[in-house]
């Protein structure tokens, strides 16, 4: 999954993990906002019943992996 700005990292106690993640995120120009994910889910939900969206891959434009 792509990087999304959430409070999840706040549950990590390792400063090394937090620092590395922050550096990586800065290199990419930041993560997606929760609203970006919500719009994608809403788009899939609003499709007519004859449309089957089997998979969504969502990531910031600059995220390579």
C-alpha atoms as a PDB file:
ATOM      1  CA  UNK A   1       0.000   0.000   0.000  1.00  0.00           C
ATOM      2  CA  UNK A   2       0.977   3.585  -0.474  1.00  0.00           C
ATOM      3  CA  UNK A   3       1.970   5.941   2.312  1.00  0.00           C
ATOM      4  CA  UNK A   4      -1.028   7.580   3.960  1.00  0.00           C
ATOM      5  CA  UNK A   5      -0.815  10.249   6.644  1.00  0.00           C
ATOM      6  CA  UNK A   6      -2.333   8.524   9.673  1.00  0.00           C
ATOM      7  CA  UNK A   7      -1.664   8.317  13.411  1.00  0.00           C
ATOM      8  CA  UNK A   8      -0.358   4.750  13.075  1.00  0.00           C
ATOM      9  CA  UNK A   9       3.290   5.759  13.468  1.00  0.00           C
ATOM     10  CA  UNK A  10       2.418   7.272  16.838  1.00  0.00           C
ATOM     11  CA  UNK A  11       2.136   3.729  18.207  1.00  0.00           C
ATOM     12  CA  UNK A  12       5.787   2.993  17.373  1.00  0.00           C
ATOM     13  CA  UNK A  13       8.291   3.534  20.159  1.00  0.00           C
ATOM     14  CA  UNK A  14      11.449   3.156  18.058  1.00  0.00           C
ATOM     15  CA  UNK A  15      13.015   6.529  17.267  1.00  0.00           C
ATOM     16  CA  UNK A  16      15.068   4.915  14.492  1.00  0.00           C
ATOM     17  CA  UNK A  17      11.930   3.680  12.731  1.00  0.00           C
ATOM     18  CA  UNK A  18      10.209   7.045  13.099  1.00  0.00           C
ATOM     19  CA  UNK A  19      13.253   8.942  11.795  1.00  0.00           C
ATOM     20  CA  UNK A  20      13.769   6.616   8.823  1.00  0.00           C
ATOM     21  CA  UNK A  21      10.085   6.790   7.915  1.00  0.00           C
ATOM     22  CA  UNK A  22      10.072  10.571   8.183  1.00  0.00           C
ATOM     23  CA  UNK A  23      13.144  10.848   5.945  1.00  0.00           C
ATOM     24  CA  UNK A  24      11.658   8.450   3.388  1.00  0.00           C
ATOM     25  CA  UNK A  25       8.351  10.312   3.372  1.00  0.00           C
ATOM     26  CA  UNK A  26      10.126  13.659   2.921  1.00  0.00           C
ATOM     27  CA  UNK A  27      12.053  12.269  -0.053  1.00  0.00           C
ATOM     28  CA  UNK A  28       8.747  11.300  -1.678  1.00  0.00           C
ATOM     29  CA  UNK A  29       7.132  14.658  -1.022  1.00  0.00           C
ATOM     30  CA  UNK A  30       4.718  13.352   1.609  1.00  0.00           C
ATOM     31  CA  UNK A  31       2.036  10.727   1.769  1.00  0.00           C
ATOM     32  CA  UNK A  32      -1.570  10.590   0.734  1.00  0.00           C
ATOM     33  CA  UNK A  33      -4.226  12.150   2.936  1.00  0.00           C
ATOM     34  CA  UNK A  34      -7.031  10.010   4.379  1.00  0.00           C
ATOM     35  CA  UNK A  35      -9.448  11.967   2.138  1.00  0.00           C
ATOM     36  CA  UNK A  36      -7.581  10.677  -0.934  1.00  0.00           C
ATOM     37  CA  UNK A  37      -8.347   7.107   0.113  1.00  0.00           C
ATOM     38  CA  UNK A  38     -11.940   7.999   0.971  1.00  0.00           C
ATOM     39  CA  UNK A  39     -12.511   9.466  -2.518  1.00  0.00           C
ATOM     40  CA  UNK A  40     -11.126   6.302  -4.107  1.00  0.00           C
ATOM     41  CA  UNK A  41     -13.367   4.065  -2.016  1.00  0.00           C
ATOM     42  CA  UNK A  42     -16.381   6.249  -2.782  1.00  0.00           C
ATOM     43  CA  UNK A  43     -15.587   6.069  -6.499  1.00  0.00           C
ATOM     44  CA  UNK A  44     -15.533   2.257  -6.369  1.00  0.00           C
ATOM     45  CA  UNK A  45     -18.716   2.135  -4.283  1.00  0.00           C
ATOM     46  CA  UNK A  46     -20.634   4.423  -6.647  1.00  0.00           C
ATOM     47  CA  UNK A  47     -20.078   2.283  -9.728  1.00  0.00           C
ATOM     48  CA  UNK A  48     -23.129   0.549 -11.182  1.00  0.00           C
ATOM     49  CA  UNK A  49     -23.739  -3.083 -10.250  1.00  0.00           C
ATOM     50  CA  UNK A  50     -22.409  -4.290 -13.615  1.00  0.00           C
ATOM     51  CA  UNK A  51     -18.942  -2.901 -12.748  1.00  0.00           C
ATOM     52  CA  UNK A  52     -16.679  -5.012 -10.585  1.00  0.00           C
ATOM     53  CA  UNK A  53     -13.578  -3.263  -9.263  1.00  0.00           C
ATOM     54  CA  UNK A  54     -11.470  -6.134  -8.021  1.00  0.00           C
ATOM     55  CA  UNK A  55      -8.425  -4.224  -6.904  1.00  0.00           C
ATOM     56  CA  UNK A  56      -7.228  -0.695  -6.224  1.00  0.00           C
ATOM     57  CA  UNK A  57      -3.554   0.169  -5.894  1.00  0.00           C
ATOM     58  CA  UNK A  58      -3.212   3.645  -4.478  1.00  0.00           C
ATOM     59  CA  UNK A  59       0.063   5.381  -3.722  1.00  0.00           C
ATOM     60  CA  UNK A  60       1.574   8.841  -3.887  1.00  0.00           C
ATOM     61  CA  UNK A  61       2.765   9.687  -7.385  1.00  0.00           C
ATOM     62  CA  UNK A  62       6.404   9.792  -6.295  1.00  0.00           C
ATOM     63  CA  UNK A  63       6.303   6.463  -4.420  1.00  0.00           C
ATOM     64  CA  UNK A  64       8.179   3.867  -6.431  1.00  0.00           C
ATOM     65  CA  UNK A  65       7.712   0.886  -4.119  1.00  0.00           C
END
